[in-house]
Tab-separated table of C-alpha atoms and ligand atoms in Angstrom:
chain	number	residue	atom	x	y	z
R	6	MET	CA	19.370	-7.023	22.179
R	7	LEU	CA	23.052	-6.409	21.023
R	8	MET	CA	23.614	-4.302	18.112
R	9	SER	CA	26.974	-6.312	17.346
R	10	GLU	CA	24.986	-9.636	16.875
R	11	LEU	CA	22.473	-7.965	14.646
R	12	ILE	CA	25.557	-6.911	12.338
R	13	ILE	CA	26.992	-10.682	12.476
R	14	LYS	CA	23.379	-11.839	11.603
R	15	LYS	CA	23.297	-9.906	8.627
R	16	ARG	CA	27.089	-10.545	7.922
R	17	ASP	CA	26.692	-14.027	7.723
R	18	GLY	CA	23.157	-14.119	5.377
R	19	GLY	CA	20.686	-14.394	8.168
R	20	LYS	CA	17.033	-13.075	8.129
R	21	LEU	CA	16.404	-10.465	10.778
R	22	THR	CA	12.990	-10.486	12.698
R	23	ALA	CA	10.805	-7.381	12.713
R	24	GLU	CA	11.877	-6.732	16.402
R	25	GLU	CA	15.310	-6.383	15.387
R	26	ILE	CA	14.788	-4.316	12.340
R	27	LYS	CA	12.521	-1.874	14.831
R	28	PHE	CA	15.146	-1.801	17.547
R	29	ILE	CA	18.174	-0.638	14.756
R	30	VAL	CA	16.169	1.921	13.252
R	31	ASP	CA	14.888	3.189	16.709
R	32	GLY	CA	18.105	3.102	18.222
R	33	TYR	CA	20.013	5.171	15.546
R	34	THR	CA	17.087	7.387	15.222
R	35	ALA	CA	17.632	8.185	18.696
R	36	GLY	CA	21.355	8.379	18.768
R	37	ASP	CA	21.789	5.524	20.959
R	38	ILE	CA	23.381	2.984	18.459
R	39	PRO	CA	26.624	4.794	17.003
R	40	ASP	CA	27.206	5.318	13.240
R	41	TYR	CA	30.263	3.212	12.898
R	42	GLN	CA	27.825	0.175	14.139
R	43	VAL	CA	25.351	1.462	11.824
R	44	SER	CA	27.868	1.277	9.071
R	45	ALA	CA	28.842	-1.952	9.240
R	46	PHE	CA	25.117	-3.074	9.511
R	47	LEU	CA	24.279	-1.085	5.830
R	48	MET	CA	27.292	-2.392	4.355
R	49	ALA	CA	26.415	-5.941	5.179
R	50	VAL	CA	23.088	-5.227	3.906
R	51	PHE	CA	24.725	-4.035	0.551
R	52	PHE	CA	26.377	-7.432	0.051
R	53	LYS	CA	24.247	-9.636	1.468
R	54	GLY	CA	20.723	-7.892	0.686
R	55	LEU	CA	17.497	-7.589	2.841
R	56	ASP	CA	14.680	-10.399	1.442
R	57	ARG	CA	10.870	-8.739	0.633
R	58	GLU	CA	9.405	-9.240	4.144
R	59	GLU	CA	12.995	-7.408	6.093
R	60	THR	CA	12.798	-4.568	3.236
R	61	LEU	CA	9.216	-4.223	4.015
R	62	GLN	CA	9.859	-4.292	7.908
R	63	LEU	CA	12.831	-1.667	7.624
R	64	THR	CA	10.288	0.960	5.459
R	65	MET	CA	7.768	0.720	8.238
R	66	ALA	CA	9.922	1.061	11.048
R	67	MET	CA	11.542	4.256	9.244
R	68	ARG	CA	8.078	5.602	8.184
R	69	ASP	CA	7.219	5.244	11.938
R	70	SER	CA	10.513	7.201	12.969
R	71	GLY	CA	8.600	10.566	12.985
R	72	ASP	CA	5.706	12.102	12.417
R	73	THR	CA	3.145	11.081	9.524
R	74	LEU	CA	0.845	13.019	7.624
R	75	ASP	CA	-2.656	12.513	8.056
R	76	LEU	CA	-4.574	13.245	4.808
R	77	SER	CA	-7.972	11.230	5.737
R	78	GLY	CA	-9.701	14.901	6.263
R	79	ILE	CA	-9.335	16.146	2.948
R	80	SER	CA	-12.021	15.216	0.297
R	81	GLY	CA	-11.149	12.993	-2.531
R	82	VAL	CA	-8.457	11.096	-3.829
R	83	LYS	CA	-5.137	11.897	-2.331
R	84	ALA	CA	-1.872	10.967	-4.882
R	85	ASP	CA	1.646	11.784	-4.708
R	86	LYS	CA	4.182	11.059	-7.321
R	87	HIS	CA	8.233	10.345	-6.875
R	88	SER	CA	11.115	10.312	-9.362
R	89	THR	CA	14.478	8.562	-8.432
R	90	GLY	CA	16.260	11.801	-9.928
R	91	GLY	CA	17.231	13.061	-13.256
R	92	VAL	CA	18.325	15.444	-15.344
R	93	GLY	CA	16.077	18.290	-17.091
R	94	ASP	CA	13.321	16.466	-15.252
R	95	THR	CA	10.541	18.881	-14.451
R	96	THR	CA	7.642	16.465	-14.393
R	97	SER	CA	6.082	17.672	-11.347
R	98	LEU	CA	5.458	21.106	-12.572
R	99	VAL	CA	3.546	19.572	-15.574
R	100	LEU	CA	1.959	16.574	-14.236
R	101	VAL	CA	0.683	17.948	-10.781
R	102	PRO	CA	-1.301	20.925	-12.030
R	103	MET	CA	-2.867	18.389	-14.804
R	104	LEU	CA	-4.260	16.152	-12.123
R	105	ALA	CA	-4.765	18.503	-10.043
R	106	SER	CA	-7.081	20.492	-12.462
R	107	LEU	CA	-9.133	16.926	-13.079
R	108	GLY	CA	-9.761	17.012	-9.268
R	109	VAL	CA	-7.081	14.859	-7.714
R	110	LYS	CA	-5.522	15.980	-4.582
R	111	MET	CA	-2.031	16.238	-4.734
R	112	ALA	CA	0.098	17.124	-1.425
R	113	LYS	CA	3.450	16.802	-2.523
R	114	MET	CA	6.703	17.179	-0.196
R	115	SER	CA	10.036	18.048	-2.473
R	116	GLY	CA	13.384	18.421	-2.272
R	117	ARG	CA	16.342	20.323	-3.324
R	118	GLY	CA	18.752	19.920	-6.074
R	119	LEU	CA	21.546	17.084	-4.944
R	120	GLY	CA	24.946	16.766	-6.989
R	121	HIS	CA	24.068	16.812	-10.534
R	122	THR	CA	20.240	16.395	-10.399
R	123	GLY	CA	17.624	19.535	-9.844
R	124	GLY	CA	15.168	19.642	-7.098
R	125	THR	CA	11.767	20.771	-7.475
R	126	LEU	CA	12.085	23.430	-4.478
R	127	ASP	CA	14.600	25.063	-6.165
R	128	LYS	CA	12.853	25.415	-9.631
R	129	LEU	CA	9.824	26.762	-8.125
R	130	GLU	CA	11.682	29.430	-6.273
R	131	SER	CA	11.862	30.793	-9.695
R	132	PHE	CA	8.717	32.656	-9.166
R	133	PRO	CA	9.162	36.021	-7.470
R	134	GLY	CA	7.797	35.824	-4.400
R	135	PHE	CA	7.085	31.929	-4.042
R	136	GLN	CA	7.197	30.247	-0.688
R	137	THR	CA	8.513	26.835	-0.654
R	138	GLY	CA	8.103	26.800	3.328
R	139	ILE	CA	4.411	26.948	4.694
R	140	PRO	CA	2.696	26.224	8.140
R	141	HIS	CA	1.230	22.950	8.202
R	142	GLU	CA	-2.068	24.129	8.735
R	143	LYS	CA	-1.831	26.390	5.413
R	144	PHE	CA	-0.563	23.189	3.665
R	145	MET	CA	-3.725	21.462	4.490
R	146	GLU	CA	-5.977	24.502	3.331
R	147	ASN	CA	-4.361	24.425	0.295
R	148	VAL	CA	-4.470	21.104	-0.645
R	149	GLU	CA	-8.249	20.878	-0.070
R	150	LYS	CA	-8.829	24.560	-1.729
R	151	VAL	CA	-6.556	24.866	-4.652
R	152	GLY	CA	-6.220	20.663	-4.884
R	153	MET	CA	-2.394	20.773	-4.969
R	154	VAL	CA	0.832	21.759	-2.754
R	155	ILE	CA	4.200	21.629	-3.383
R	156	ALA	CA	6.344	22.762	-0.273
R	157	GLY	CA	9.327	21.429	1.542
R	158	GLN	CA	8.735	18.916	4.535
R	159	THR	CA	6.142	20.573	6.887
R	160	ALA	CA	7.098	18.224	9.758
R	161	ASP	CA	9.734	16.193	11.406
R	162	LEU	CA	9.152	13.228	8.280
R	163	ASP	CA	11.057	9.974	8.417
R	164	PRO	CA	14.084	11.339	10.189
R	165	ALA	CA	15.565	8.001	10.229
R	166	ASP	CA	15.814	8.685	6.693
R	167	LYS	CA	17.721	11.412	7.146
R	168	LYS	CA	20.384	10.047	9.279
R	169	LEU	CA	20.511	6.836	7.157
R	170	TYR	CA	21.070	8.318	4.123
R	171	ALA	CA	23.955	10.884	4.874
R	172	LEU	CA	25.716	7.794	6.341
R	173	ARG	CA	25.300	5.869	3.192
R	174	ASP	CA	26.447	8.903	1.114
R	175	VAL	CA	29.574	8.429	3.031
R	176	THR	CA	29.616	4.453	3.176
R	177	GLY	CA	29.330	3.534	-0.157
R	178	THR	CA	25.880	2.219	0.260
R	179	VAL	CA	23.909	4.240	-1.539
R	180	ASN	CA	23.444	2.061	-4.457
R	181	SER	CA	21.750	-1.105	-3.017
R	182	ILE	CA	17.813	-1.794	-4.222
R	183	PRO	CA	16.289	-2.569	-0.255
R	184	LEU	CA	18.006	0.739	0.779
R	185	ILE	CA	16.489	2.277	-1.754
R	186	VAL	CA	13.162	1.028	-1.471
R	187	SER	CA	13.098	1.819	2.293
R	188	SER	CA	14.349	5.352	1.754
R	189	ILE	CA	12.223	6.287	-0.848
R	190	MET	CA	9.133	4.358	0.131
R	191	SER	CA	9.300	5.236	3.814
R	192	LYS	CA	9.034	8.860	2.765
R	193	LYS	CA	6.100	8.592	0.511
R	194	LEU	CA	4.240	6.215	3.254
R	195	ALA	CA	4.777	8.816	5.684
R	196	ALA	CA	3.282	11.727	3.442
R	197	GLY	CA	0.083	10.149	3.515
R	198	ALA	CA	-1.068	9.808	-0.140
R	199	ASP	CA	-3.591	6.747	-1.219
R	200	ILE	CA	-1.906	6.596	-4.413
R	201	ILE	CA	1.885	6.397	-5.246
R	202	VAL	CA	3.332	6.748	-8.690
R	203	LEU	CA	7.015	6.216	-9.330
R	204	ASP	CA	9.275	7.207	-11.956
R	205	VAL	CA	12.298	4.758	-11.981
R	206	LYS	CA	15.335	6.583	-13.946
R	207	CYS	CA	17.371	3.857	-16.085
R	208	GLY	CA	20.331	4.908	-17.624
R	209	LYS	CA	23.767	6.917	-17.174
R	210	GLY	CA	21.980	9.661	-15.677
R	211	SER	CA	20.349	7.665	-12.934
R	212	PHE	CA	21.183	5.365	-9.989
R	213	MET	CA	20.245	2.619	-11.835
R	214	LYS	CA	22.460	1.805	-15.285
R	215	THR	CA	20.427	-1.358	-16.849
R	216	PRO	CA	16.919	-2.116	-17.202
R	217	GLU	CA	17.299	-5.184	-15.072
R	218	ASP	CA	18.386	-3.282	-11.916
R	219	ALA	CA	15.346	-0.662	-12.683
R	220	HIS	CA	13.054	-3.009	-13.039
R	221	GLU	CA	13.925	-4.889	-9.769
R	222	LEU	CA	13.757	-1.469	-8.102
R	223	ALA	CA	10.222	-0.744	-9.667
R	224	ALA	CA	8.962	-4.245	-8.417
R	225	GLU	CA	10.466	-4.230	-5.088
R	226	MET	CA	8.916	-0.539	-4.523
R	227	VAL	CA	5.443	-1.530	-5.846
R	228	GLU	CA	5.304	-4.749	-3.577
R	229	VAL	CA	6.382	-2.786	-0.393
R	230	GLY	CA	3.779	-0.245	-1.111
R	231	LYS	CA	1.271	-2.725	-1.787
R	232	LEU	CA	1.699	-4.493	1.249
R	233	ALA	CA	1.389	-0.783	3.051
R	234	GLY	CA	-1.493	-0.494	1.914
R	235	LYS	CA	-1.334	1.717	-0.888
R	236	LYS	CA	-1.934	1.334	-4.627
R	237	THR	CA	1.915	1.862	-6.297
R	238	ILE	CA	2.314	1.931	-9.897
R	239	ALA	CA	5.638	2.256	-11.199
R	240	VAL	CA	6.911	3.691	-14.539
R	241	VAL	CA	10.490	2.772	-15.810
R	242	THR	CA	11.783	5.310	-18.061
R	243	ASP	CA	15.080	6.220	-20.136
R	244	MET	CA	18.004	8.918	-18.451
R	245	ASP	CA	20.560	8.339	-20.758
R	246	GLN	CA	19.532	11.521	-22.155
R	247	PRO	CA	18.050	14.825	-20.260
R	248	LEU	CA	14.365	14.407	-20.312
R	249	GLY	CA	13.326	17.717	-21.463
R	250	ASN	CA	15.357	20.060	-23.563
R	251	ALA	CA	15.770	22.781	-20.621
R	252	VAL	CA	18.326	21.619	-17.970
R	253	GLY	CA	18.417	24.493	-15.257
R	254	ASN	CA	15.995	25.883	-12.658
R	255	ALA	CA	14.107	28.818	-14.551
R	256	LEU	CA	14.859	27.309	-17.841
R	257	GLU	CA	12.772	24.135	-16.894
R	258	VAL	CA	10.240	25.907	-15.412
R	259	LYS	CA	9.755	28.267	-18.776
R	260	GLU	CA	9.544	24.572	-20.588
R	261	ALA	CA	6.983	23.173	-17.636
R	262	ILE	CA	4.909	26.291	-18.823
R	263	ALA	CA	5.259	25.945	-22.310
R	264	THR	CA	3.988	22.327	-21.984
R	265	LEU	CA	1.250	23.525	-20.102
R	266	LYS	CA	0.342	26.043	-23.128
R	267	GLY	CA	0.823	23.051	-25.568
R	268	GLU	CA	3.375	24.339	-27.171
R	269	SER	CA	5.909	22.536	-26.371
R	270	ALA	CA	5.873	18.283	-26.861
R	271	GLY	CA	8.161	15.250	-26.536
R	272	ASP	CA	9.583	12.648	-23.424
R	273	LEU	CA	8.318	15.248	-21.211
R	274	LEU	CA	4.794	15.425	-22.178
R	275	GLU	CA	4.856	11.886	-22.666
R	276	LEU	CA	5.921	10.758	-19.435
R	277	CYS	CA	3.305	13.046	-17.744
R	278	LEU	CA	0.611	11.632	-19.775
R	279	THR	CA	2.085	8.157	-18.745
R	280	LEU	CA	2.454	9.001	-14.607
R	281	GLY	CA	-1.183	10.849	-14.817
R	282	GLY	CA	-2.522	7.944	-16.813
R	283	CYS	CA	-1.259	5.534	-13.930
R	284	VAL	CA	-3.109	7.997	-11.214
R	285	LEU	CA	-6.422	8.397	-13.200
R	286	LYS	CA	-6.838	4.558	-13.842
R	287	ALA	CA	-5.785	3.878	-9.865
R	288	ALA	CA	-8.428	6.416	-8.753
R	289	GLY	CA	-11.057	4.919	-10.894
R	290	MET	CA	-11.277	8.098	-13.150
R	291	ALA	CA	-10.409	6.421	-16.176
R	292	GLU	CA	-11.167	2.807	-17.548
R	293	THR	CA	-7.998	2.704	-19.845
R	294	MET	CA	-4.829	4.649	-20.722
R	295	ASP	CA	-6.254	6.137	-23.696
R	296	GLU	CA	-9.274	7.510	-21.991
R	297	ALA	CA	-6.776	8.738	-19.192
R	298	ARG	CA	-4.599	10.524	-21.440
R	299	GLU	CA	-7.823	11.831	-23.821
R	300	ARG	CA	-8.596	13.643	-20.442
R	301	LEU	CA	-5.136	14.610	-19.413
R	302	LEU	CA	-4.742	16.133	-22.831
R	303	GLY	CA	-7.510	17.878	-21.982
R	304	THR	CA	-6.285	20.019	-19.159
R	305	ILE	CA	-4.071	21.543	-22.049
R	306	GLN	CA	-6.348	22.001	-24.540
R	307	ASP	CA	-8.896	23.925	-22.359
R	308	GLY	CA	-6.280	25.902	-20.792
R	309	SER	CA	-7.089	24.259	-17.000
R	310	ALA	CA	-3.971	23.050	-15.904
R	311	LEU	CA	-2.171	26.243	-17.160
R	312	GLU	CA	-5.072	28.228	-14.889
R	313	LYS	CA	-4.151	25.570	-11.733
R	314	LEU	CA	-0.439	26.287	-12.157
R	315	LYS	CA	-1.305	30.275	-11.718
R	316	GLU	CA	-3.706	29.302	-8.783
R	317	PHE	CA	-1.140	27.342	-7.195
R	318	VAL	CA	1.601	29.806	-7.490
R	319	ALA	CA	-0.682	32.417	-6.232
R	320	ALA	CA	-1.434	30.580	-3.131
R	321	GLN	CA	1.962	29.978	-2.021
R	322	GLY	CA	2.628	33.597	-2.030
R	323	GLY	CA	4.228	33.952	-5.806
R	324	ASP	CA	3.261	36.072	-8.747
R	325	PRO	CA	0.861	34.190	-11.044
R	326	ARG	CA	1.337	36.699	-13.632
R	327	SER	CA	4.815	35.459	-14.287
R	328	VAL	CA	3.421	32.143	-15.697
R	329	GLU	CA	1.460	33.735	-18.202
R	330	ASP	CA	4.487	36.500	-19.141
R	331	VAL	CA	7.656	34.035	-18.935
R	332	SER	CA	10.198	37.436	-19.156
R	333	LEU	CA	9.348	38.168	-15.032
R	334	LEU	CA	11.193	34.513	-14.369
R	335	PRO	CA	14.914	34.998	-13.707
R	336	ALA	CA	17.183	35.306	-17.006
R	337	ALA	CA	20.703	34.989	-17.366
R	338	PRO	CA	22.453	37.862	-18.963
R	339	VAL	CA	25.149	35.882	-21.378
R	340	CYS	CA	23.354	33.517	-23.622
R	341	ARG	CA	25.508	31.722	-26.024
R	342	GLU	CA	24.719	29.147	-28.808
R	343	LEU	CA	27.107	25.739	-29.260
R	344	ARG	CA	26.912	24.889	-32.916
R	345	ALA	CA	27.563	21.540	-34.959
R	346	ALA	CA	31.279	21.416	-36.289
R	347	GLU	CA	30.255	18.265	-38.042
R	348	SER	CA	26.871	16.840	-40.068
R	349	GLY	CA	25.463	13.480	-38.915
R	350	TYR	CA	23.268	12.257	-36.681
R	351	VAL	CA	23.109	12.723	-32.769
R	352	GLN	CA	24.037	9.238	-31.449
R	353	ALA	CA	24.241	10.304	-27.506
R	354	VAL	CA	23.763	13.111	-25.365
R	355	ASP	CA	25.664	12.518	-22.050
R	356	ALA	CA	22.650	13.611	-19.302
R	357	LEU	CA	24.961	13.435	-16.400
R	358	GLY	CA	27.969	15.505	-18.247
R	359	ILE	CA	24.761	18.571	-18.813
R	360	GLY	CA	23.857	18.404	-15.752
R	361	MET	CA	27.154	18.889	-14.057
R	362	ILE	CA	27.614	21.686	-16.821
R	363	CYS	CA	24.727	23.429	-15.126
R	364	LEU	CA	25.842	22.601	-11.430
R	365	LYS	CA	29.307	24.902	-12.540
R	366	LEU	CA	27.384	27.528	-14.061
R	367	GLY	CA	26.074	28.145	-10.527
R	368	GLY	CA	22.989	26.215	-10.919
R	369	GLY	CA	23.270	23.882	-8.177
R	370	ARG	CA	25.166	23.697	-4.830
R	371	ALA	CA	29.014	23.111	-4.653
R	372	THR	CA	27.964	22.494	-1.081
R	373	LYS	CA	25.258	22.829	1.360
R	374	ASP	CA	25.085	26.594	1.766
R	375	SER	CA	25.784	27.526	-1.815
R	376	THR	CA	23.328	29.824	-3.045
R	377	VAL	CA	21.668	28.619	-6.579
R	378	ASP	CA	21.566	30.818	-9.687
R	379	LEU	CA	18.105	30.239	-10.956
R	380	SER	CA	18.857	31.676	-14.301
R	381	VAL	CA	21.405	29.615	-15.730
R	382	GLY	CA	21.696	26.022	-17.625
R	383	ALA	CA	21.567	24.890	-21.026
R	384	VAL	CA	18.915	24.289	-23.756
R	385	MET	CA	19.191	21.413	-26.263
R	386	GLY	CA	18.618	22.145	-29.749
R	387	LYS	CA	18.827	18.606	-31.062
R	388	ARG	CA	18.005	14.904	-28.875
R	389	VAL	CA	19.293	11.832	-29.543
R	390	GLY	CA	18.504	10.320	-33.316
R	391	ASP	CA	18.044	13.962	-34.291
R	392	SER	CA	20.127	14.353	-37.564
R	393	VAL	CA	22.572	17.550	-37.391
R	394	GLN	CA	24.155	19.835	-40.557
R	395	THR	CA	26.997	21.679	-39.657
R	396	GLY	CA	26.589	25.007	-38.209
R	397	ASP	CA	22.765	23.847	-36.356
R	398	VAL	CA	22.439	24.790	-32.797
R	399	LEU	CA	23.267	21.670	-30.576
R	400	ALA	CA	22.576	23.811	-27.676
R	401	THR	CA	22.120	27.382	-26.338
R	402	ILE	CA	24.050	28.184	-23.093
R	403	TYR	CA	22.738	30.462	-20.137
R	404	SER	CA	25.281	32.098	-17.970
R	405	SER	CA	26.075	35.062	-15.733
R	406	ASP	CA	29.202	35.873	-17.228
R	407	GLU	CA	31.450	35.502	-20.274
R	408	ALA	CA	34.230	33.183	-18.731
R	409	HIS	CA	31.957	30.707	-17.503
R	410	ALA	CA	29.721	30.457	-21.062
R	411	GLY	CA	33.176	29.822	-22.604
R	412	ALA	CA	34.220	27.020	-20.041
R	413	ALA	CA	30.700	25.455	-20.434
R	414	ARG	CA	30.817	25.190	-24.211
R	415	GLU	CA	33.794	23.695	-24.422
R	416	GLU	CA	32.261	20.957	-22.174
R	417	LEU	CA	29.122	20.609	-23.742
R	418	LEU	CA	30.309	20.238	-27.066
R	419	ARG	CA	31.868	16.837	-25.453
R	420	CYS	CA	28.524	15.800	-24.254
R	421	PHE	CA	26.904	15.469	-27.654
R	422	THR	CA	28.340	12.277	-29.705
R	423	ILE	CA	27.692	12.782	-33.277
R	424	GLY	CA	28.008	10.083	-36.023
R	425	PRO	CA	27.452	9.013	-39.334
R	426	ASP	CA	24.811	6.785	-38.828
R	427	ALA	CA	21.096	7.169	-37.383
R	428	PRO	CA	21.458	5.408	-33.950
R	429	GLU	CA	19.098	2.405	-32.934
R	430	LYS	CA	15.817	4.080	-31.722
R	431	THR	CA	15.781	3.588	-28.107
R	432	VAL	CA	12.069	3.107	-25.958
R	433	PHE	CA	11.396	5.775	-23.761
R	434	ILE	CA	8.842	4.585	-21.589
R	435	LYS	CA	10.689	1.201	-20.665
R	436	GLU	CA	7.775	-0.429	-18.409
R	437	ILE	CA	4.777	0.016	-16.238
R	438	VAL	CA	5.292	-2.234	-13.414
R	439	GLU	CA	1.589	-2.496	-11.164
W	517	URA	N1	16.343	8.956	-3.484
W	517	URA	C1	16.024	8.529	-2.210
W	517	URA	O1	15.194	9.037	-1.525
W	517	URA	N2	16.498	7.763	-1.288
W	517	URA	C2	17.713	7.549	-2.295
W	517	URA	O2	17.691	5.830	-1.484
W	517	URA	C3	17.746	6.841	-3.369
W	517	URA	C4	16.969	7.980	-4.166
W	518	CA	CA1	7.589	16.016	16.040
């Protein structure tokens, strides 16, 4: 087979066979096909697309490019959750303990922050002593005993995606639905869970800007997951403003803990109840969404989800006392309030802008090797639709010094759009695709 012929076939809108797709994925992973040919191929896919069969074959070839995790030796239902990436999104730290406390086994491999979006591994390192890298045997043992693990990759999973993602990042080919579907689903399929729940973000702070695109991405991922033999559900949610009020690693951990203590509600909790409800229904552990929500809320009311978080933190080397006493978590030395200069209603909060501010405060990575300041970020005092009086706190900035806090203040003010009228109410959970 000649790679040049396959590029031409896709360029001209042809349909690739399973064999041809496997040839490309295996050849690229092994280093036999060069970047320039794969770049041309990705661009052809960007413009001509892949049909569902081709997308499925690409996903399977990527899944099989490296190790896959075998969870069949672990008792009970195994589930996994994935988000397409957002701002102030600490869903995993709330949802995973809730489900684990109900007996669903959660074996989750997470990533670090990317650009303006946060990463669960960075957030978890806020717990003093916490280990995100654990050996394979310990990973399996903890899934069985504790019921949950969140860690970095323990094996050589999906090497094809690592190479393809890095190439897409620099060739203008990230934003292609079949390429996003295969990237995400190949990793989820390699990680071995029976139930996969996907949080597809839609809006200014995410990859998919319109509900139509978000729907198409969600539907394609669900179909590919099903064809690969997994129960797959996708929830399309709004990402025009940050999900929670906190943006920044330790700040988001504190919000997750407050949510598990029943002290904080809102979109973050709503999303966890919806995603968790989808898992419980798929697992046959609840008949209806209402029943599922009740069970999930029960884990907050009786304290079992918070207990599970403590157990999990301890099992991965962290200090469980920091769950009870959040003053043991990293705290920024400088804390400044941003107050409203006018009265009205919050029309918009720029999620992307707030993510960038947090990055500049040191809460993300400017380069691959940057160290992250876990303590910094911002906590919003107002959300879209809230009424504001002059002098109300719009947000609080947490910074390492005055200079950074001052710069962040100016930029943060521009992230809030305030107008005289209440904005139209937006629907937060846009759709459940199953
Ligand atoms: N997240 C992924 O893992 N892959 C993509 O292509 C996009 C978002
Ligand atoms: Ca290997």
